[in-house]
Coordinates of N, CA and C and ligand atoms in Angstrom, one line a residue:
M580 N -8.2 -7.6 21.4 CA -8.0 -7.9 20.0 C -7.3 -9.3 19.8
S581 N -7.8 -10.1 19.0 CA -7.2 -11.4 18.7 C -5.8 -11.2 18.1
E582 N -4.8 -12.0 18.5 CA -3.5 -12.0 17.9 C -3.4 -12.8 16.6
T583 N -4.5 -13.5 16.3 CA -4.4 -14.4 15.2 C -5.3 -14.1 14.0
G584 N -6.2 -13.1 14.1 CA -7.1 -12.8 13.0 C -6.2 -12.1 11.9
P585 N -6.8 -12.0 10.7 CA -6.0 -11.5 9.5 C -5.5 -10.1 9.8
L586 N -4.2 -9.9 9.5 CA -3.5 -8.7 9.6 C -3.3 -8.0 8.3
G587 N -3.8 -6.8 8.0 CA -3.6 -6.1 6.8 C -2.3 -5.4 6.8
L588 N -1.5 -5.5 5.7 CA -0.2 -4.8 5.6 C -0.3 -3.9 4.4
F589 N -0.1 -2.6 4.6 CA -0.2 -1.6 3.5 C 1.0 -0.8 3.4
G590 N 1.8 -1.1 2.3 CA 3.0 -0.3 2.0 C 2.8 0.8 1.0
G591 N 3.6 1.8 1.1 CA 3.6 2.8 0.1 C 4.7 3.8 0.3
T592 N 4.8 4.7 -0.6 CA 5.9 5.8 -0.4 C 5.3 6.8 0.6
F593 N 4.0 7.1 0.5 CA 3.4 8.0 1.5 C 4.1 9.3 1.5
D594 N 4.2 9.9 0.4 CA 5.0 11.2 0.2 C 4.2 12.3 -0.3
P595 N 3.1 12.8 0.4 CA 2.8 12.4 1.8 C 1.6 11.4 1.8
V596 N 1.3 10.8 3.0 CA 0.1 10.0 3.2 C -1.1 10.9 3.0
H597 N -2.2 10.4 2.4 CA -3.3 11.2 2.1 C -4.6 10.4 2.3
V598 N -5.8 11.1 2.1 CA -7.0 10.5 2.5 C -7.3 9.2 1.6
G599 N -6.8 9.2 0.3 CA -7.0 8.0 -0.5 C -6.4 6.8 0.2
H600 N -5.2 6.9 0.7 CA -4.5 5.8 1.4 C -5.3 5.4 2.6
L601 N -5.8 6.4 3.4 CA -6.4 6.1 4.7 C -7.8 5.4 4.4
R602 N -8.5 5.9 3.4 CA -9.8 5.3 3.1 C -9.6 3.9 2.7
L603 N -8.6 3.6 1.8 CA -8.3 2.3 1.4 C -8.1 1.4 2.6
A604 N -7.3 1.8 3.5 CA -7.0 1.0 4.7 C -8.2 0.7 5.6
I605 N -9.0 1.8 5.8 CA -10.1 1.7 6.7 C -11.2 0.8 6.0
E606 N -11.4 1.0 4.7 CA -12.4 0.2 4.0 C -12.0 -1.3 3.9
A607 N -10.7 -1.5 3.7 CA -10.1 -2.9 3.7 C -10.4 -3.6 5.0
R608 N -10.2 -2.9 6.1 CA -10.4 -3.5 7.4 C -11.9 -3.9 7.5
E609 N -12.8 -3.1 7.1 CA -14.2 -3.4 7.2 C -14.6 -4.5 6.2
A610 N -14.2 -4.3 5.0 CA -14.7 -5.2 3.9 C -14.1 -6.6 4.0
L611 N -12.9 -6.7 4.5 CA -12.2 -8.0 4.6 C -12.1 -8.6 5.9
G612 N -12.7 -7.9 6.9 CA -12.7 -8.5 8.3 C -11.3 -8.6 8.9
L613 N -10.5 -7.5 8.6 CA -9.1 -7.6 9.2 C -9.1 -7.1 10.6
D614 N -8.3 -7.8 11.4 CA -8.2 -7.5 12.8 C -7.5 -6.1 13.0
E615 N -6.4 -6.0 12.3 CA -5.5 -4.8 12.4 C -5.0 -4.5 11.1
I616 N -4.5 -3.2 11.0 CA -3.8 -2.8 9.8 C -2.4 -2.2 10.2
C617 N -1.4 -2.6 9.4 CA -0.1 -2.0 9.7 C 0.4 -1.3 8.4
L618 N 0.6 0.0 8.5 CA 1.2 0.8 7.4 C 2.7 0.7 7.4
I619 N 3.2 0.5 6.2 CA 4.7 0.3 6.1 C 5.2 1.3 5.1
P620 N 5.7 2.5 5.6 CA 6.4 3.4 4.6 C 7.6 2.8 4.0
A621 N 7.8 3.0 2.7 CA 9.0 2.4 2.1 C 10.2 3.3 2.4
G622 N 11.3 2.7 2.7 CA 12.5 3.4 2.9 C 13.0 4.0 1.6
N623 N 13.4 3.1 0.7 CA 14.0 3.4 -0.5 C 13.3 2.6 -1.6
P624 N 12.2 3.1 -2.2 CA 11.4 2.3 -3.1 C 12.2 2.1 -4.4
P625 N 12.4 0.8 -4.8 CA 13.3 0.6 -6.0 C 12.7 0.9 -7.3
L626 N 11.4 0.9 -7.5 CA 10.8 1.0 -8.8 C 10.3 2.4 -9.2
R627 N 10.7 3.4 -8.4 CA 10.2 4.7 -8.7 C 11.3 5.7 -8.4
S628 N 11.1 7.0 -8.8 CA 12.1 8.0 -8.6 C 12.2 8.3 -7.1
A629 N 13.3 8.8 -6.7 CA 13.5 9.0 -5.2 C 12.4 9.9 -4.6
P630 N 11.9 9.5 -3.5 CA 10.9 10.4 -2.8 C 11.3 11.8 -2.6
H631 N 10.4 12.7 -2.5 CA 10.7 14.1 -2.2 C 11.2 14.3 -0.8
C632 N 10.5 13.7 0.1 CA 10.8 13.8 1.6 C 11.6 12.6 2.1
A633 N 12.4 12.9 3.1 CA 13.2 11.9 3.7 C 12.3 10.8 4.3
A634 N 12.8 9.6 4.4 CA 12.1 8.5 5.0 C 11.6 8.8 6.3
E635 N 12.4 9.5 7.2 CA 11.9 9.8 8.6 C 10.8 10.7 8.6
Q636 N 10.7 11.7 7.6 CA 9.6 12.6 7.5 C 8.3 11.9 7.0
R637 N 8.5 11.0 6.1 CA 7.3 10.3 5.6 C 6.7 9.4 6.7
L638 N 7.6 8.8 7.4 CA 7.2 8.0 8.6 C 6.5 8.9 9.6
A639 N 7.0 10.0 9.9 CA 6.4 10.9 10.9 C 5.0 11.3 10.5
M640 N 4.8 11.5 9.2 CA 3.5 11.9 8.7 C 2.5 10.7 8.9
V641 N 3.0 9.5 8.6 CA 2.1 8.3 8.7 C 1.8 8.1 10.2
E642 N 2.7 8.3 11.1 CA 2.4 8.1 12.5 C 1.4 9.1 13.0
R643 N 1.5 10.4 12.5 CA 0.4 11.4 12.8 C -0.9 11.0 12.2
A644 N -0.9 10.5 11.0 CA -2.2 10.2 10.3 C -3.0 9.1 11.0
I645 N -2.3 8.2 11.6 CA -3.0 7.0 12.2 C -3.2 7.1 13.7
A646 N -2.7 8.2 14.3 CA -2.6 8.3 15.8 C -4.0 8.1 16.4
D647 N -5.1 8.6 15.7 CA -6.4 8.5 16.3 C -7.2 7.3 15.7
L648 N -6.6 6.4 15.0 CA -7.3 5.3 14.4 C -7.0 4.0 15.1
P649 N -8.0 3.5 15.9 CA -7.8 2.3 16.6 C -7.6 1.1 15.7
G650 N -6.6 0.2 16.1 CA -6.3 -0.9 15.3 C -5.3 -0.7 14.2
F651 N -4.8 0.5 14.2 CA -3.7 0.8 13.2 C -2.4 1.0 13.8
S652 N -1.3 0.5 13.1 CA 0.0 0.7 13.6 C 0.9 0.9 12.4
V653 N 2.2 1.3 12.7 CA 3.2 1.6 11.7 C 4.4 0.7 11.9
D654 N 4.9 0.1 10.7 CA 6.1 -0.7 10.7 C 7.2 0.2 10.3
R655 N 8.2 0.4 11.2 CA 9.3 1.4 10.9 C 10.5 0.7 10.2
A656 N 10.4 -0.6 9.9 CA 11.7 -1.3 9.6 C 12.2 -0.9 8.2
E657 N 11.4 -0.6 7.2 CA 11.9 -0.2 5.9 C 12.6 1.1 6.0
V658 N 12.0 2.0 6.8 CA 12.6 3.3 7.0 C 13.9 3.2 7.7
A659 N 14.0 2.3 8.7 CA 15.3 2.1 9.4 C 16.4 1.6 8.5
A660 N 16.0 0.9 7.4 CA 17.0 0.3 6.5 C 16.9 1.0 5.2
A661 N 16.7 2.3 5.2 CA 16.5 3.1 4.0 C 17.8 3.2 3.1
D662 N 18.9 2.7 3.6 CA 20.1 2.7 2.8 C 20.1 1.6 1.8
Q663 N 19.1 0.6 1.9 CA 19.0 -0.5 1.0 C 17.6 -0.4 0.3
P664 N 17.5 -1.0 -0.9 CA 16.2 -1.0 -1.5 C 15.1 -1.7 -0.6
S665 N 13.9 -1.2 -0.6 CA 12.8 -1.8 0.2 C 12.1 -2.8 -0.7
Y666 N 12.3 -4.1 -0.5 CA 11.6 -5.1 -1.3 C 10.5 -5.7 -0.4
T667 N 9.3 -5.7 -1.0 CA 8.1 -6.2 -0.2 C 8.3 -7.7 0.2
I668 N 9.0 -8.5 -0.6 CA 9.2 -9.9 -0.3 C 10.0 -10.0 1.1
D669 N 10.9 -9.1 1.3 CA 11.7 -9.1 2.5 C 10.8 -8.7 3.7
T670 N 10.0 -7.6 3.5 CA 9.1 -7.1 4.5 C 8.1 -8.2 4.9
L671 N 7.6 -8.9 3.9 CA 6.6 -10.0 4.2 C 7.3 -11.1 5.0
A672 N 8.5 -11.5 4.6 CA 9.2 -12.6 5.3 C 9.4 -12.2 6.8
R673 N 9.7 -10.9 7.0 CA 10.0 -10.4 8.4 C 8.6 -10.5 9.1
Q674 N 7.6 -10.0 8.5 CA 6.3 -10.0 9.2 C 5.9 -11.5 9.5
R675 N 6.2 -12.4 8.6 CA 5.8 -13.8 8.8 C 6.6 -14.3 10.0
R676 N 7.8 -14.0 10.1 CA 8.6 -14.5 11.2 C 8.0 -13.9 12.5
Q677 N 7.6 -12.7 12.5 CA 7.1 -12.0 13.6 C 5.8 -12.6 14.1
H678 N 4.9 -12.9 13.2 CA 3.6 -13.4 13.5 C 3.3 -14.9 13.5
G679 N 4.4 -15.6 13.1 CA 4.3 -17.1 13.1 C 3.6 -17.6 11.8
P680 N 3.7 -18.9 11.6 CA 3.3 -19.5 10.3 C 1.8 -19.5 10.0
R681 N 1.0 -19.3 11.0 CA -0.5 -19.5 10.9 C -1.3 -18.2 10.7
R682 N -0.8 -17.1 11.2 CA -1.7 -15.9 11.1 C -1.9 -15.4 9.7
P683 N -3.1 -15.2 9.2 CA -3.3 -14.7 7.9 C -2.7 -13.3 7.7
L684 N -1.9 -13.1 6.7 CA -1.3 -11.8 6.4 C -1.9 -11.4 5.1
V685 N -2.4 -10.1 5.0 CA -3.1 -9.7 3.8 C -2.4 -8.4 3.3
L686 N -1.7 -8.5 2.2 CA -1.0 -7.4 1.6 C -2.0 -6.6 0.8
L687 N -2.2 -5.3 1.1 CA -3.2 -4.4 0.5 C -2.5 -3.6 -0.6
L688 N -3.1 -3.7 -1.8 CA -2.6 -3.0 -3.0 C -3.7 -2.3 -3.7
G689 N -3.4 -1.1 -4.3 CA -4.3 -0.5 -5.2 C -4.3 -1.3 -6.5
A690 N -5.3 -1.2 -7.4 CA -5.4 -2.0 -8.6 C -4.2 -1.6 -9.5
D691 N -3.8 -0.3 -9.5 CA -2.6 0.1 -10.3 C -1.4 -0.6 -9.9
A692 N -1.2 -0.7 -8.6 CA 0.0 -1.3 -8.1 C 0.0 -2.8 -8.4
F693 N -1.2 -3.4 -8.3 CA -1.3 -4.9 -8.6 C -1.0 -5.2 -10.0
S694 N -1.5 -4.3 -10.9 CA -1.3 -4.6 -12.4 C 0.2 -4.5 -12.7
R695 N 1.1 -4.0 -11.9 CA 2.5 -3.9 -12.2 C 3.3 -4.9 -11.3
L696 N 2.6 -5.9 -10.7 CA 3.2 -6.8 -9.8 C 4.4 -7.6 -10.4
E697 N 4.3 -7.9 -11.7 CA 5.3 -8.8 -12.3 C 6.7 -8.1 -12.3
A698 N 6.7 -6.8 -12.1 CA 8.0 -6.1 -12.1 C 8.7 -6.2 -10.7
W699 N 7.9 -6.7 -9.7 CA 8.4 -6.7 -8.3 C 9.4 -7.9 -8.1
H700 N 10.4 -7.6 -7.3 CA 11.4 -8.6 -7.0 C 10.8 -9.9 -6.4
R701 N 11.1 -11.0 -7.0 CA 10.6 -12.4 -6.5 C 9.1 -12.3 -6.3
W702 N 8.3 -11.8 -7.2 CA 6.9 -11.5 -7.0 C 6.1 -12.8 -6.8
R703 N 6.4 -13.9 -7.4 CA 5.6 -15.1 -7.3 C 5.7 -15.6 -5.8
E704 N 6.8 -15.3 -5.1 CA 6.9 -15.9 -3.8 C 6.1 -15.1 -2.8
L705 N 5.6 -13.9 -3.2 CA 4.7 -13.1 -2.3 C 3.5 -14.0 -1.8
F706 N 3.0 -14.8 -2.7 CA 1.8 -15.6 -2.4 C 2.1 -16.7 -1.4
D707 N 3.3 -17.1 -1.2 CA 3.7 -18.1 -0.2 C 3.6 -17.4 1.2
L708 N 3.8 -16.1 1.2 CA 3.9 -15.4 2.5 C 2.6 -14.7 3.0
A709 N 1.8 -14.3 2.0 CA 0.6 -13.5 2.3 C -0.5 -13.7 1.2
H710 N -1.7 -13.3 1.6 CA -2.8 -13.1 0.6 C -2.5 -11.7 0.0
I711 N -3.1 -11.4 -1.2 CA -3.1 -10.0 -1.7 C -4.5 -9.6 -1.9
A712 N -4.9 -8.5 -1.3 CA -6.2 -7.9 -1.5 C -6.1 -6.6 -2.4
V713 N -6.8 -6.6 -3.5 CA -6.7 -5.5 -4.5 C -7.8 -4.5 -4.4
A714 N -7.6 -3.3 -4.1 CA -8.6 -2.3 -4.0 C -8.9 -1.7 -5.4
T715 N -10.2 -1.8 -5.7 CA -10.7 -1.3 -7.0 C -11.6 -0.1 -6.8
R716 N -11.6 0.8 -7.8 CA -12.5 2.0 -7.7 C -12.7 2.4 -9.2
P717 N -13.7 3.1 -9.4 CA -14.0 3.5 -10.8 C -12.7 4.2 -11.4
G718 N -12.3 3.8 -12.6 CA -11.1 4.3 -13.2 C -9.9 3.5 -12.8
H719 N -10.0 2.7 -11.8 CA -8.9 1.8 -11.3 C -9.4 0.4 -11.0
E720 N -10.0 -0.1 -12.1 CA -10.5 -1.5 -12.0 C -9.4 -2.5 -12.3
L721 N -9.7 -3.8 -11.9 CA -8.7 -4.8 -12.3 C -9.0 -5.2 -13.7
T722 N -8.0 -5.0 -14.6 CA -8.2 -5.5 -16.0 C -7.4 -6.7 -16.2
I723 N -8.1 -7.7 -16.6 CA -7.5 -9.0 -16.8 C -7.5 -9.4 -18.3
P724 N -6.4 -9.1 -19.1 CA -6.5 -9.3 -20.5 C -6.9 -10.7 -20.9
A725 N -6.5 -11.7 -20.2 CA -6.9 -13.1 -20.7 C -8.4 -13.3 -20.5
E726 N -9.0 -12.6 -19.7 CA -10.5 -12.8 -19.6 C -11.2 -11.9 -20.6
T727 N -10.7 -10.7 -20.8 CA -11.4 -9.8 -21.7 C -11.2 -10.0 -23.2
Q728 N -10.0 -10.6 -23.5 CA -9.7 -10.8 -24.9 C -9.9 -12.2 -25.4
G729 N -10.3 -13.1 -24.6 CA -10.7 -14.5 -25.0 C -9.5 -15.3 -25.3
A730 N -9.7 -16.4 -26.1 CA -8.6 -17.4 -26.4 C -7.5 -16.7 -27.2
G731 N -6.3 -17.1 -26.9 CA -5.1 -16.6 -27.5 C -4.5 -15.5 -26.7
A732 N -5.2 -14.8 -25.9 CA -4.6 -13.8 -25.0 C -3.8 -14.5 -23.9
G733 N -3.1 -13.7 -23.2 CA -2.3 -14.3 -22.1 C -1.0 -14.8 -22.4
Q734 N -0.4 -14.5 -23.6 CA 0.9 -14.9 -23.9 C 1.9 -13.8 -23.6
G735 N 1.5 -12.6 -23.5 CA 2.4 -11.5 -23.4 C 2.5 -10.9 -22.0
Q736 N 2.8 -9.6 -22.0 CA 3.0 -8.9 -20.7 C 1.7 -9.1 -19.8
G737 N 1.9 -9.5 -18.6 CA 0.8 -9.7 -17.7 C 0.2 -11.1 -17.7
A738 N 0.6 -11.9 -18.6 CA 0.0 -13.3 -18.7 C 0.3 -14.1 -17.4
A739 N 1.5 -14.0 -16.9 CA 1.7 -14.8 -15.7 C 0.9 -14.3 -14.5
L740 N 0.7 -13.0 -14.4 CA -0.1 -12.4 -13.3 C -1.6 -12.8 -13.5
D741 N -2.0 -12.8 -14.8 CA -3.4 -13.2 -15.1 C -3.6 -14.7 -14.6
A742 N -2.7 -15.5 -14.9 CA -2.8 -16.9 -14.5 C -2.9 -17.1 -13.0
E743 N -2.0 -16.3 -12.3 CA -2.1 -16.4 -10.8 C -3.4 -15.8 -10.3
F744 N -3.9 -14.8 -11.0 CA -5.2 -14.2 -10.5 C -6.3 -15.2 -10.7
R745 N -6.3 -15.8 -11.9 CA -7.4 -16.8 -12.1 C -7.4 -18.0 -11.2
S746 N -6.2 -18.5 -10.8 CA -6.2 -19.6 -10.0 C -6.3 -19.3 -8.5
R747 N -6.0 -18.1 -8.1 CA -5.9 -17.7 -6.7 C -7.1 -16.9 -6.2
R748 N -8.0 -16.5 -7.2 CA -9.0 -15.5 -6.8 C -9.9 -16.1 -5.8
G749 N -10.3 -15.3 -4.7 CA -11.1 -15.7 -3.7 C -11.9 -14.5 -3.1
T750 N -12.6 -14.8 -2.0 CA -13.5 -13.8 -1.4 C -12.9 -13.5 0.0
A751 N -13.5 -12.4 0.6 CA -13.1 -12.0 1.9 C -13.1 -13.2 2.9
A752 N -14.1 -14.0 2.8 CA -14.3 -15.2 3.7 C -13.1 -16.1 3.6
D753 N -12.4 -16.2 2.5 CA -11.3 -17.1 2.3 C -10.0 -16.7 3.1
L754 N -10.0 -15.4 3.5 CA -8.7 -14.9 4.0 C -8.4 -15.5 5.4
A755 N -9.4 -15.7 6.2 CA -9.2 -16.3 7.5 C -8.9 -17.8 7.5
K756 N -9.2 -18.4 6.4 CA -9.1 -19.9 6.3 C -7.7 -20.4 6.0
A757 N -6.8 -19.5 5.6 CA -5.4 -19.9 5.3 C -4.5 -18.7 5.6
P758 N -3.2 -19.0 5.8 CA -2.3 -17.9 6.1 C -1.9 -17.0 4.9
A759 N -2.1 -17.6 3.7 CA -1.5 -16.9 2.5 C -2.1 -17.5 1.3
G760 N -1.9 -16.9 0.1 CA -2.1 -17.5 -1.2 C -3.3 -17.1 -2.0
R761 N -4.2 -16.3 -1.4 CA -5.4 -15.9 -2.2 C -5.2 -14.5 -2.8
I762 N -6.0 -14.2 -3.8 CA -6.1 -12.8 -4.3 C -7.5 -12.4 -4.3
V763 N -7.8 -11.3 -3.5 CA -9.2 -10.9 -3.3 C -9.4 -9.5 -3.7
P764 N -10.2 -9.2 -4.7 CA -10.5 -7.8 -5.1 C -11.6 -7.3 -4.1
F765 N -11.5 -6.0 -3.8 CA -12.6 -5.4 -3.1 C -12.7 -3.9 -3.5
A766 N -14.0 -3.4 -3.5 CA -14.3 -2.1 -4.0 C -14.2 -1.1 -2.9
I767 N -13.6 0.1 -3.2 CA -13.5 1.2 -2.2 C -14.1 2.5 -2.8
T768 N -14.4 3.4 -1.9 CA -14.8 4.7 -2.3 C -13.8 5.4 -3.2
A769 N -14.3 5.9 -4.4 CA -13.4 6.5 -5.3 C -13.0 7.9 -4.8
L770 N -11.7 8.1 -4.6 CA -11.2 9.4 -4.2 C -10.0 9.7 -5.1
E771 N -10.2 10.6 -6.0 CA -9.1 10.8 -7.0 C -8.1 11.7 -6.5
V772 N -7.3 11.2 -5.5 CA -6.3 11.9 -4.8 C -5.0 11.2 -5.1
S773 N -3.9 12.0 -5.3 CA -2.6 11.3 -5.4 C -1.6 12.2 -4.7
A774 N -0.5 11.5 -4.2 CA 0.6 12.3 -3.6 C 1.2 13.2 -4.5
T775 N 1.3 12.8 -5.8 CA 1.9 13.7 -6.8 C 1.1 15.0 -6.9
A776 N -0.2 14.9 -7.0 CA -1.0 16.1 -7.2 C -0.9 17.0 -5.9
I777 N -0.8 16.3 -4.7 CA -0.7 17.1 -3.5 C 0.7 17.8 -3.5
R778 N 1.7 17.2 -3.9 CA 3.0 17.8 -3.9 C 3.0 19.0 -4.8
E779 N 2.4 18.8 -6.0 CA 2.4 19.9 -7.0 C 1.6 21.1 -6.5
R780 N 0.5 20.8 -5.8 CA -0.4 21.9 -5.3 C 0.4 22.7 -4.2
L781 N 1.1 21.9 -3.4 CA 1.9 22.6 -2.3 C 3.0 23.5 -3.0
A782 N 3.6 22.9 -4.0 CA 4.8 23.6 -4.6 C 4.3 24.9 -5.3
R783 N 3.0 25.0 -5.7 CA 2.4 26.2 -6.2 C 1.9 27.1 -5.1
G784 N 2.1 26.7 -3.9 CA 1.6 27.5 -2.8 C 0.1 27.3 -2.5
G785 N -0.4 26.2 -3.0 CA -1.9 25.9 -2.8 C -2.2 25.3 -1.5
N786 N -3.5 25.1 -1.2 CA -4.0 24.6 0.0 C -4.4 23.1 -0.1
V787 N -4.0 22.2 0.7 CA -4.3 20.8 0.6 C -5.1 20.3 1.8
R788 N -5.7 21.3 2.5 CA -6.6 20.9 3.7 C -7.7 19.9 3.2
H789 N -7.9 18.9 4.0 CA -8.9 17.8 3.7 C -8.5 16.8 2.6
L790 N -7.3 17.1 2.0 CA -6.7 16.0 1.2 C -5.8 15.1 2.0
V791 N -5.3 15.7 3.1 CA -4.5 15.0 4.1 C -5.1 15.3 5.4
P792 N -4.9 14.4 6.4 CA -5.4 14.7 7.8 C -4.8 16.0 8.3
D793 N -5.5 16.7 9.2 CA -5.0 18.0 9.7 C -3.6 17.8 10.4
A794 N -3.4 16.7 11.1 CA -2.2 16.4 11.8 C -1.0 16.3 10.8
V795 N -1.3 15.8 9.6 CA -0.3 15.7 8.5 C 0.0 17.1 7.9
L796 N -1.1 17.9 7.8 CA -1.0 19.2 7.2 C -0.1 20.1 8.2
D797 N -0.4 19.9 9.5 CA 0.4 20.7 10.5 C 1.9 20.3 10.4
Y798 N 2.2 19.1 10.2 CA 3.6 18.6 10.0 C 4.2 19.2 8.7
I799 N 3.5 19.2 7.6 CA 3.9 19.7 6.4 C 4.2 21.2 6.5
D800 N 3.3 21.9 7.2 CA 3.5 23.4 7.4 C 4.6 23.7 8.3
S801 N 4.7 23.0 9.4 CA 5.8 23.4 10.4 C 7.2 23.0 9.8
H802 N 7.3 22.0 8.9 CA 8.6 21.7 8.3 C 8.8 22.3 6.9
Q803 N 7.8 23.0 6.5 CA 7.9 23.7 5.2 C 8.2 22.7 4.1
L804 N 7.4 21.5 4.1 CA 7.7 20.5 3.1 C 7.0 20.8 1.8
Y805 N 7.6 20.3 0.7 CA 7.0 20.3 -0.6 C 6.8 21.7 -1.1
R806 N 7.4 22.7 -0.6 CA 7.1 24.1 -1.0 C 7.9 24.4 -2.3
T807 N 8.9 23.6 -2.6 CA 9.6 23.8 -3.9 C 9.5 22.5 -4.7
P808 N 9.5 22.7 -6.1 CA 9.5 21.5 -6.9 C 10.6 20.5 -6.6
H809 N 10.4 19.2 -6.8 CA 11.4 18.2 -6.5 C 12.8 18.6 -7.1
G810 N 13.8 18.4 -6.3 CA 15.2 18.6 -6.7 C 15.7 20.0 -6.5
H811 N 14.8 20.9 -5.9 CA 15.2 22.3 -5.7 C 15.4 22.6 -4.2
Ligands
LIG2194 P1 2.5 9.1 -6.1 O1 1.5 10.1 -6.6 O2 3.7 9.8 -5.4 O3 2.9 8.1 -7.0 P2 0.4 7.7 -4.5 O4 -0.6 8.7 -4.1 O5 0.0 6.9 -5.7 O6 1.8 8.4 -4.8 P3 1.8 5.6 -3.1 O7 2.4 5.8 -1.8 O8 2.7 5.4 -4.3 O9 0.8 6.8 -3.3 O10 0.7 4.4 -3.1 C1 0.6 3.4 -2.1 C2 -0.6 2.6 -2.4 O11 -1.8 3.4 -2.3 C3 -0.7 2.0 -3.8 O12 -1.1 0.6 -3.7 C4 -1.7 2.8 -4.5 O13 -2.4 2.0 -5.5 C5 -2.6 3.2 -3.4 N1 -3.3 4.5 -3.7 C6 -2.7 5.7 -4.0 N2 -3.6 6.7 -4.1 C7 -4.8 6.1 -3.9 C8 -6.2 6.6 -3.9 N3 -6.5 7.9 -4.2 N4 -7.2 5.7 -3.6 C9 -6.9 4.4 -3.4 N5 -5.6 3.9 -3.4 C10 -4.6 4.7 -3.6

């Protein structure tokens, strides 16, 4: 495997990792021509309520989920530093130091996560360090107010992100041509799965087989995870 082809970086809370996450990563690899995919469980995600499971448990589930997927790896650094907030800008800077200035890095995001990018710490600097590929699916399309509302739009919430999107928009073929800076939408299979719904189902005593890989289900069962509502 080339050490220099585009590397996909996919962060998330993964509480727990599920088939929606894994299909996103697998389809990104195929659609975008990525050499490898690195999953990055967040240690202490700053923009959401505290995860149900400990960082080490979420990491263990991701490790089991990708064990039989060639070309996939896990970055443990955010989990190791879970006493501090996990900022993507810091993770990308570390990945950039690790892989050198020339290797294309591609941050993978769902359309919902991309639409909230302006809330992220130092978000504009993300484009100096990586490309961003945005996974779209029915019900989770990219909505660009400045394009859909015509002249006069683009002054309010989301305007700065719209401007970045319009100037940086590219295709999969652009990713290998530069180390960073493009925004590339790509379509994935629609799987209406969320970690929230999986946690709720488990708390009700329900069965989540085939919503998560069997190896993740084994871990959940053997550690009795998510059997009570959060905070109990
Ligand atoms: P929660 O329900 O706890 O908020 P989640 O299932 O949305 O969790 P996260 O770990 O918060 O999972 O998401 C990580 C990334 O995965 C985000 O970029 C999100 O857009 C994407 N994602 C989550 N669920 C799906 C899905 N079913 N299909 C495609 N992408 C998804």
